[in-house]
Each structure stands twice: as C-alpha cells, then as structure tokens.
C-alpha cells in the first residue's frame, strides 16, 4: 500500500495572469484538470476574429447553427485556424469531428455546404458521419483565444507556430479549451489528452509521444471527458507503474463518499484500488490571478492483482 502525496508534474495557475514571474512556469500541479465535458468534439475552421464566447462571435449563420446543435447534443464545439493564417475559408465549411469516449477513439473530417450535411447524431452514436472520412494522423490543438484570456495568445501563439513548422498539417490554433490558468494548453485528438503550462520543447515532446501512442507525465493534465477525481486516479497509477501507453491505464469503476473518491484502475497488467481527495493550493501570482487552485492528492494506492513473476509463469 502507498499512502500520502505521490510526486506530480508541476504546472501554472491563474486566469488572466499579468505577473512577470511565477505564473505559467510549472510551479503548481496540473494533473486532473482536463475538461470533463469533452467526450465528443466538433472543430470548425474559421479564421476569426473570435469573441470571448463562441455565441458572441461574428460567424456565418451556418456555423452558429452547427455550434448550437453540437452543444445541445453534448458535443464540444471548437473554432480552429491554421497558425499564422487569417485568410477566410472558401468553398464550404471545413469540419472535423471526434469521439474520445470510444473504445478506439477516432477522428474524421470533411467539407460541407451547410449544417444539414453533417449528421452530429451519428457522432454521439459513435459512427462516422457520411459526409466525413476518417483521419489517420493525430490532430493537435493549441489554445490561442486572446479575447478569452490574454495569456493564451501571448504564450500559445508562438507555441502553435513553432509546432506547426514541424507538423504543418496536424497543428491548429483553437478557441478556449478550458483551464486558462494552464496556458499554454495543448490538446491531442482523438483521445482528448490535455497538457498545460507548455513550453515549445515540452509541446514537441508531448506531440512526438502521442504519435508513438504514449503520454508524457510532465505537464499532463489528464484525459478529457472523465471526472477530475478519476483523472487523478489514473495519474497516480501511471506514476506508480511507469505505464505511459495512451490506453494502458483506465478506471474500471468508482464511488465517492463526500469529497473522497475510491476508484478501481487497471494498468500495467494489474488492478489497483486508488483513493484520492481534493486539496487546495495557493498560487504564486498574487492578486493578479486566482489566489488558489484545487487539485487532488493521493490517499492510498493498493495493488489488487499481483504481477506474475517469470519463474511462477513456468509452473
């Protein structure tokens, strides 16, 4: 049994931070902070400008209809654009859809004439819409939503551009992904993996790892679409086992008793009972930012299924 705080990768807080030091530099943990309500995705290419909220943006009516339909169905809408490009999109609406909740997450894209050409109900049902084709390569989103938070643009823009120089067809600037205090934010699709407080070098390392089917625990916020305590449980099992494959750790079941969450997690050929609870930490940024953040600490971690040794396997 393991008790107490497990080592965690650091990250930065603070919405709207203007403090010159201590923010977005990796001084506070980022684990268990991926956006919970993002199991399905709709990405719509639009060069901008982007208002603080999508419903306030000056968009073609067809895109507003798509965003409203997606929101109603529980699909997370995102506006995207190529790094450094602000040219309007011609010849239809370029869209991408993704299912991060599937046993085998997938992503598809297409160019549609209007909202009626994209069957969003099929996305929720786990089926690729007829107007789209599957995308084999991963997609990387970097939040650069300046009207939502200045730090996202100040830190995110140069990161998106540098990453796009190496992966020119796979990287997009995007609107708010959740967690401004963790700028620069990187999202890896179709699995919905979130990273925060990213430097250019860290973003490239995370992208390379994801293309190889792995995660990097440094600055890893978690998997979107699952509750934050369960993200924490997966995080601590990864730390304990060293399991880095994207699908190598997953929660099988869980229950909560007040603020404490007990989860049963599989990982690295074993099952674990993990108990986590929330904790509050002060930010280093002073009055310019949120004064505290809530994260999760490890209470206990028990291995339930022993790993067979090579000698016993021969018996």
mmCIF file of N, CA, C and O in Angstrom, residues 25-92:
data_model
loop_
_atom_site.group_PDB
_atom_site.id
_atom_site.type_symbol
_atom_site.label_atom_id
_atom_site.label_comp_id
_atom_site.label_asym_id
_atom_site.label_seq_id
_atom_site.Cartn_x
_atom_site.Cartn_y
_atom_site.Cartn_z
ATOM 1 N N UNK A 25 4.731 28.721 -15.291
ATOM 2 C CA UNK A 25 6.126 28.268 -15.314
ATOM 3 C C UNK A 25 6.297 26.895 -14.699
ATOM 4 O O UNK A 25 7.422 26.413 -14.624
ATOM 5 N N UNK A 26 5.225 26.246 -14.240
ATOM 6 C CA UNK A 26 5.350 24.908 -13.705
ATOM 7 C C UNK A 26 5.557 24.842 -12.214
ATOM 8 O O UNK A 26 6.236 23.949 -11.722
ATOM 9 N N UNK A 27 5.008 25.772 -11.466
ATOM 10 C CA UNK A 27 5.199 25.771 -10.021
ATOM 11 C C UNK A 27 4.068 25.096 -9.261
ATOM 12 O O UNK A 27 4.189 24.873 -8.065
ATOM 13 N N UNK A 28 2.967 24.801 -9.935
ATOM 14 C CA UNK A 28 1.857 24.124 -9.282
ATOM 15 C C UNK A 28 1.418 22.941 -10.136
ATOM 16 O O UNK A 28 1.615 22.944 -11.356
ATOM 17 N N UNK A 29 0.823 21.916 -9.538
ATOM 18 C CA UNK A 29 0.437 20.717 -10.298
ATOM 19 C C UNK A 29 -0.699 20.994 -11.270
ATOM 20 O O UNK A 29 -1.591 21.791 -10.994
ATOM 21 N N UNK A 30 -0.663 20.297 -12.411
ATOM 22 C CA UNK A 30 -1.729 20.430 -13.405
ATOM 23 C C UNK A 30 -2.582 19.182 -13.510
ATOM 24 O O UNK A 30 -3.596 19.182 -14.205
ATOM 25 N N UNK A 31 -2.178 18.094 -12.853
ATOM 26 C CA UNK A 31 -2.879 16.832 -13.056
ATOM 27 C C UNK A 31 -4.346 16.933 -12.646
ATOM 28 O O UNK A 31 -4.722 17.716 -11.788
ATOM 29 N N UNK A 32 -5.171 16.123 -13.307
ATOM 30 C CA UNK A 32 -6.610 16.045 -13.030
ATOM 31 C C UNK A 32 -7.322 17.358 -13.294
ATOM 32 O O UNK A 32 -8.180 17.786 -12.529
ATOM 33 N N UNK A 33 -6.970 18.024 -14.403
ATOM 34 C CA UNK A 33 -7.601 19.300 -14.731
ATOM 35 C C UNK A 33 -8.107 19.359 -16.169
ATOM 36 O O UNK A 33 -8.470 20.418 -16.649
ATOM 37 N N UNK A 34 -8.129 18.224 -16.871
ATOM 38 C CA UNK A 34 -8.655 18.219 -18.240
ATOM 39 C C UNK A 34 -10.156 18.468 -18.213
ATOM 40 O O UNK A 34 -10.851 18.125 -17.242
ATOM 41 N N UNK A 35 -10.678 19.059 -19.287
ATOM 42 C CA UNK A 35 -12.085 19.431 -19.348
ATOM 43 C C UNK A 35 -12.975 18.197 -19.278
ATOM 44 O O UNK A 35 -12.851 17.281 -20.098
ATOM 45 N N UNK A 36 -13.869 18.173 -18.306
ATOM 46 C CA UNK A 36 -14.706 16.996 -18.071
ATOM 47 C C UNK A 36 -15.727 16.812 -19.187
ATOM 48 O O UNK A 36 -15.980 15.690 -19.636
ATOM 49 N N UNK A 37 -16.330 17.895 -19.651
ATOM 50 C CA UNK A 37 -17.411 17.790 -20.625
ATOM 51 C C UNK A 37 -16.929 17.775 -22.052
ATOM 52 O O UNK A 37 -17.440 18.528 -22.888
ATOM 53 N N UNK A 38 -15.963 16.926 -22.381
ATOM 54 C CA UNK A 38 -15.437 16.883 -23.745
ATOM 55 C C UNK A 38 -15.199 15.439 -24.158
ATOM 56 O O UNK A 38 -14.069 14.990 -24.299
ATOM 57 N N UNK A 39 -16.290 14.721 -24.357
ATOM 58 C CA UNK A 39 -16.209 13.338 -24.841
ATOM 59 C C UNK A 39 -16.310 13.278 -26.363
ATOM 60 O O UNK A 39 -15.739 12.402 -26.994
ATOM 61 N N UNK A 40 -17.053 14.206 -26.923
ATOM 62 C CA UNK A 40 -17.211 14.309 -28.376
ATOM 63 C C UNK A 40 -16.831 15.729 -28.804
ATOM 64 O O UNK A 40 -17.030 16.676 -28.057
ATOM 65 N N UNK A 41 -16.330 15.853 -30.035
ATOM 66 C CA UNK A 41 -15.777 17.125 -30.490
ATOM 67 C C UNK A 41 -16.300 17.509 -31.863
ATOM 68 O O UNK A 41 -16.489 16.654 -32.734
ATOM 69 N N UNK A 42 -16.506 18.803 -32.059
ATOM 70 C CA UNK A 42 -16.763 19.386 -33.361
ATOM 71 C C UNK A 42 -15.788 20.540 -33.547
ATOM 72 O O UNK A 42 -15.822 21.514 -32.782
ATOM 73 N N UNK A 43 -14.917 20.442 -34.529
ATOM 74 C CA UNK A 43 -13.983 21.506 -34.856
ATOM 75 C C UNK A 43 -14.433 22.151 -36.160
ATOM 76 O O UNK A 43 -14.681 21.449 -37.148
ATOM 77 N N UNK A 44 -14.545 23.463 -36.149
ATOM 78 C CA UNK A 44 -14.981 24.203 -37.336
ATOM 79 C C UNK A 44 -13.914 25.236 -37.666
ATOM 80 O O UNK A 44 -13.579 26.082 -36.829
ATOM 81 N N UNK A 45 -13.403 25.181 -38.893
ATOM 82 C CA UNK A 45 -12.374 26.138 -39.280
ATOM 83 C C UNK A 45 -12.995 27.508 -39.542
ATOM 84 O O UNK A 45 -13.931 27.650 -40.327
ATOM 85 N N UNK A 46 -12.459 28.512 -38.843
ATOM 86 C CA UNK A 46 -12.888 29.899 -39.049
ATOM 87 C C UNK A 46 -11.727 30.792 -38.672
ATOM 88 O O UNK A 46 -11.172 30.706 -37.571
ATOM 89 N N UNK A 47 -11.348 31.693 -39.575
ATOM 90 C CA UNK A 47 -10.122 32.463 -39.394
ATOM 91 C C UNK A 47 -10.218 33.537 -38.318
ATOM 92 O O UNK A 47 -9.208 34.066 -37.871
ATOM 93 N N UNK A 48 -11.424 33.867 -37.885
ATOM 94 C CA UNK A 48 -11.568 34.854 -36.825
ATOM 95 C C UNK A 48 -11.936 36.221 -37.370
ATOM 96 O O UNK A 48 -12.198 36.357 -38.566
ATOM 97 N N UNK A 49 -11.981 37.220 -36.498
ATOM 98 C CA UNK A 49 -11.615 37.196 -35.067
ATOM 99 C C UNK A 49 -12.632 36.436 -34.221
ATOM 100 O O UNK A 49 -13.770 36.247 -34.638
ATOM 101 N N UNK A 50 -12.177 35.998 -33.031
ATOM 102 C CA UNK A 50 -13.023 35.251 -32.113
ATOM 103 C C UNK A 50 -13.350 36.119 -30.903
ATOM 104 O O UNK A 50 -12.465 36.673 -30.260
ATOM 105 N N UNK A 51 -14.639 36.241 -30.607
ATOM 106 C CA UNK A 51 -15.065 36.936 -29.388
ATOM 107 C C UNK A 51 -14.760 36.065 -28.172
ATOM 108 O O UNK A 51 -14.303 34.924 -28.300
ATOM 109 N N UNK A 52 -15.026 36.590 -26.982
ATOM 110 C CA UNK A 52 -14.712 35.846 -25.760
ATOM 111 C C UNK A 52 -15.465 34.528 -25.694
ATOM 112 O O UNK A 52 -14.947 33.525 -25.200
ATOM 113 N N UNK A 53 -16.699 34.504 -26.208
ATOM 114 C CA UNK A 53 -17.508 33.288 -26.209
ATOM 115 C C UNK A 53 -17.971 32.993 -27.632
ATOM 116 O O UNK A 53 -18.221 33.907 -28.414
ATOM 117 N N UNK A 54 -18.115 31.709 -27.947
ATOM 118 C CA UNK A 54 -18.441 31.338 -29.316
ATOM 119 C C UNK A 54 -19.753 31.943 -29.780
ATOM 120 O O UNK A 54 -19.877 32.372 -30.930
ATOM 121 N N UNK A 55 -20.736 31.983 -28.878
ATOM 122 C CA UNK A 55 -22.040 32.509 -29.282
ATOM 123 C C UNK A 55 -21.994 33.998 -29.581
ATOM 124 O O UNK A 55 -22.914 34.546 -30.206
ATOM 125 N N UNK A 56 -20.929 34.682 -29.147
ATOM 126 C CA UNK A 56 -20.782 36.112 -29.405
ATOM 127 C C UNK A 56 -19.947 36.411 -30.647
ATOM 128 O O UNK A 56 -19.821 37.574 -31.057
ATOM 129 N N UNK A 57 -19.371 35.382 -31.262
ATOM 130 C CA UNK A 57 -18.517 35.587 -32.423
ATOM 131 C C UNK A 57 -19.346 35.981 -33.648
ATOM 132 O O UNK A 57 -20.490 35.543 -33.815
ATOM 133 N N UNK A 58 -18.734 36.778 -34.497
ATOM 134 C CA UNK A 58 -19.363 37.121 -35.771
ATOM 135 C C UNK A 58 -19.055 36.017 -36.767
ATOM 136 O O UNK A 58 -18.066 36.043 -37.498
ATOM 137 N N UNK A 59 -19.940 35.036 -36.806
ATOM 138 C CA UNK A 59 -19.759 33.860 -37.639
ATOM 139 C C UNK A 59 -20.885 33.765 -38.653
ATOM 140 O O UNK A 59 -21.983 34.285 -38.422
ATOM 141 N N UNK A 60 -20.660 33.076 -39.758
ATOM 142 C CA UNK A 60 -21.772 32.778 -40.654
ATOM 143 C C UNK A 60 -22.870 32.027 -39.904
ATOM 144 O O UNK A 60 -22.586 31.229 -38.994
ATOM 145 N N UNK A 61 -24.097 32.280 -40.268
ATOM 146 C CA UNK A 61 -25.221 31.657 -39.569
ATOM 147 C C UNK A 61 -25.118 30.135 -39.589
ATOM 148 O O UNK A 61 -25.502 29.464 -38.627
ATOM 149 N N UNK A 62 -24.582 29.575 -40.668
ATOM 150 C CA UNK A 62 -24.461 28.115 -40.749
ATOM 151 C C UNK A 62 -23.559 27.567 -39.641
ATOM 152 O O UNK A 62 -23.828 26.507 -39.074
ATOM 153 N N UNK A 63 -22.498 28.318 -39.306
ATOM 154 C CA UNK A 63 -21.600 27.858 -38.238
ATOM 155 C C UNK A 63 -22.265 28.012 -36.883
ATOM 156 O O UNK A 63 -22.133 27.138 -36.009
ATOM 157 N N UNK A 64 -23.005 29.099 -36.689
ATOM 158 C CA UNK A 64 -23.743 29.243 -35.430
ATOM 159 C C UNK A 64 -24.726 28.092 -35.244
ATOM 160 O O UNK A 64 -24.885 27.572 -34.126
ATOM 161 N N UNK A 65 -25.382 27.666 -36.313
ATOM 162 C CA UNK A 65 -26.324 26.547 -36.216
ATOM 163 C C UNK A 65 -25.591 25.271 -35.823
ATOM 164 O O UNK A 65 -26.050 24.509 -34.961
ATOM 165 N N UNK A 66 -24.426 25.027 -36.435
ATOM 166 C CA UNK A 66 -23.643 23.848 -36.082
ATOM 167 C C UNK A 66 -23.241 23.865 -34.608
ATOM 168 O O UNK A 66 -23.328 22.847 -33.914
ATOM 169 N N UNK A 67 -22.794 25.023 -34.134
ATOM 170 C CA UNK A 67 -22.375 25.137 -32.739
ATOM 171 C C UNK A 67 -23.539 24.881 -31.793
ATOM 172 O O UNK A 67 -23.406 24.166 -30.790
ATOM 173 N N UNK A 68 -24.713 25.421 -32.106
ATOM 174 C CA UNK A 68 -25.881 25.210 -31.257
ATOM 175 C C UNK A 68 -26.292 23.747 -31.236
ATOM 176 O O UNK A 68 -26.613 23.186 -30.184
ATOM 177 N N UNK A 69 -26.283 23.106 -32.389
ATOM 178 C CA UNK A 69 -26.654 21.692 -32.449
ATOM 179 C C UNK A 69 -25.661 20.842 -31.670
ATOM 180 O O UNK A 69 -26.051 19.922 -30.941
ATOM 181 N N UNK A 70 -24.386 21.139 -31.834
ATOM 182 C CA UNK A 70 -23.370 20.375 -31.117
ATOM 183 C C UNK A 70 -23.533 20.526 -29.608
ATOM 184 O O UNK A 70 -23.499 19.532 -28.862
ATOM 185 N N UNK A 71 -23.731 21.738 -29.156
ATOM 186 C CA UNK A 71 -23.883 21.992 -27.719
ATOM 187 C C UNK A 71 -25.084 21.252 -27.159
ATOM 188 O O UNK A 71 -25.023 20.668 -26.063
ATOM 189 N N UNK A 72 -26.182 21.253 -27.898
ATOM 190 C CA UNK A 72 -27.397 20.554 -27.463
ATOM 191 C C UNK A 72 -27.152 19.059 -27.301
ATOM 192 O O UNK A 72 -27.686 18.421 -26.385
ATOM 193 N N UNK A 73 -26.314 18.504 -28.158
ATOM 194 C CA UNK A 73 -26.051 17.061 -28.135
ATOM 195 C C UNK A 73 -24.915 16.680 -27.184
ATOM 196 O O UNK A 73 -24.588 15.501 -27.061
ATOM 197 N N UNK A 74 -24.316 17.645 -26.525
ATOM 198 C CA UNK A 74 -23.197 17.341 -25.636
ATOM 199 C C UNK A 74 -21.879 17.188 -26.353
ATOM 200 O O UNK A 74 -20.937 16.586 -25.821
ATOM 201 N N UNK A 75 -21.781 17.727 -27.565
ATOM 202 C CA UNK A 75 -20.541 17.720 -28.331
ATOM 203 C C UNK A 75 -19.829 19.049 -28.095
ATOM 204 O O UNK A 75 -20.452 20.102 -28.162
ATOM 205 N N UNK A 76 -18.542 18.993 -27.831
ATOM 206 C CA UNK A 76 -17.807 20.231 -27.551
ATOM 207 C C UNK A 76 -17.418 20.906 -28.858
ATOM 208 O O UNK A 76 -16.640 20.352 -29.654
ATOM 209 N N UNK A 77 -17.907 22.141 -29.121
ATOM 210 C CA UNK A 77 -17.524 22.853 -30.333
ATOM 211 C C UNK A 77 -16.259 23.673 -30.115
ATOM 212 O O UNK A 77 -16.047 24.264 -29.060
ATOM 213 N N UNK A 78 -15.395 23.692 -31.117
ATOM 214 C CA UNK A 78 -14.174 24.493 -31.106
ATOM 215 C C UNK A 78 -14.015 25.166 -32.462
ATOM 216 O O UNK A 78 -14.240 24.534 -33.504
ATOM 217 N N UNK A 79 -13.628 26.430 -32.460
ATOM 218 C CA UNK A 79 -13.201 27.077 -33.678
ATOM 219 C C UNK A 79 -11.706 26.835 -33.850
ATOM 220 O O UNK A 79 -10.955 26.842 -32.861
ATOM 221 N N UNK A 80 -11.269 26.602 -35.086
ATOM 222 C CA UNK A 80 -9.859 26.344 -35.343
ATOM 223 C C UNK A 80 -9.404 27.176 -36.536
ATOM 224 O O UNK A 80 -10.216 27.608 -37.362
ATOM 225 N N UNK A 81 -8.092 27.408 -36.600
ATOM 226 C CA UNK A 81 -7.498 28.089 -37.753
ATOM 227 C C UNK A 81 -6.028 27.690 -37.816
ATOM 228 O O UNK A 81 -5.412 27.312 -36.804
ATOM 229 N N UNK A 82 -5.476 27.775 -39.014
ATOM 230 C CA UNK A 82 -4.070 27.439 -39.180
ATOM 231 C C UNK A 82 -3.187 28.475 -38.487
ATOM 232 O O UNK A 82 -3.464 29.675 -38.562
ATOM 233 N N UNK A 83 -2.129 28.049 -37.811
ATOM 234 C CA UNK A 83 -1.245 29.004 -37.140
ATOM 235 C C UNK A 83 -0.685 30.036 -38.111
ATOM 236 O O UNK A 83 -0.159 29.699 -39.175
ATOM 237 N N UNK A 84 -0.849 31.310 -37.743
ATOM 238 C CA UNK A 84 -0.306 32.386 -38.537
ATOM 239 C C UNK A 84 -1.149 32.800 -39.714
ATOM 240 O O UNK A 84 -0.840 33.792 -40.381
ATOM 241 N N UNK A 85 -2.240 32.084 -39.991
ATOM 242 C CA UNK A 85 -3.078 32.402 -41.147
ATOM 243 C C UNK A 85 -4.403 32.999 -40.691
ATOM 244 O O UNK A 85 -5.038 32.507 -39.770
ATOM 245 N N UNK A 86 -4.829 34.054 -41.357
ATOM 246 C CA UNK A 86 -6.111 34.673 -41.045
ATOM 247 C C UNK A 86 -6.970 34.814 -42.309
ATOM 248 O O UNK A 86 -7.858 35.623 -42.374
ATOM 249 N N UNK A 87 -6.653 34.020 -43.343
ATOM 250 C CA UNK A 87 -7.410 34.101 -44.573
ATOM 251 C C UNK A 87 -8.753 33.384 -44.407
ATOM 252 O O UNK A 87 -8.814 32.313 -43.800
ATOM 253 N N UNK A 88 -9.843 33.943 -44.924
ATOM 254 C CA UNK A 88 -11.134 33.283 -44.811
ATOM 255 C C UNK A 88 -11.156 31.965 -45.565
ATOM 256 O O UNK A 88 -10.447 31.777 -46.559
ATOM 257 N N UNK A 89 -11.962 31.029 -45.070
ATOM 258 C CA UNK A 89 -12.096 29.719 -45.687
ATOM 259 C C UNK A 89 -13.100 29.820 -46.823
ATOM 260 O O UNK A 89 -14.204 30.337 -46.657
ATOM 261 N N UNK A 90 -12.728 29.326 -47.998
ATOM 262 C CA UNK A 90 -13.609 29.370 -49.158
ATOM 263 C C UNK A 90 -14.029 27.958 -49.557
ATOM 264 O O UNK A 90 -13.315 26.985 -49.292
ATOM 265 N N UNK A 91 -15.177 27.866 -50.212
ATOM 266 C CA UNK A 91 -15.602 26.577 -50.766
ATOM 267 C C UNK A 91 -16.216 25.633 -49.769
ATOM 268 O O UNK A 91 -15.929 24.432 -49.796
ATOM 269 N N UNK A 92 -17.048 26.121 -48.873
ATOM 270 C CA UNK A 92 -17.714 25.254 -47.909
ATOM 271 C C UNK A 92 -17.179 25.434 -46.505
ATOM 272 O O UNK A 92 -16.339 26.295 -46.235
#
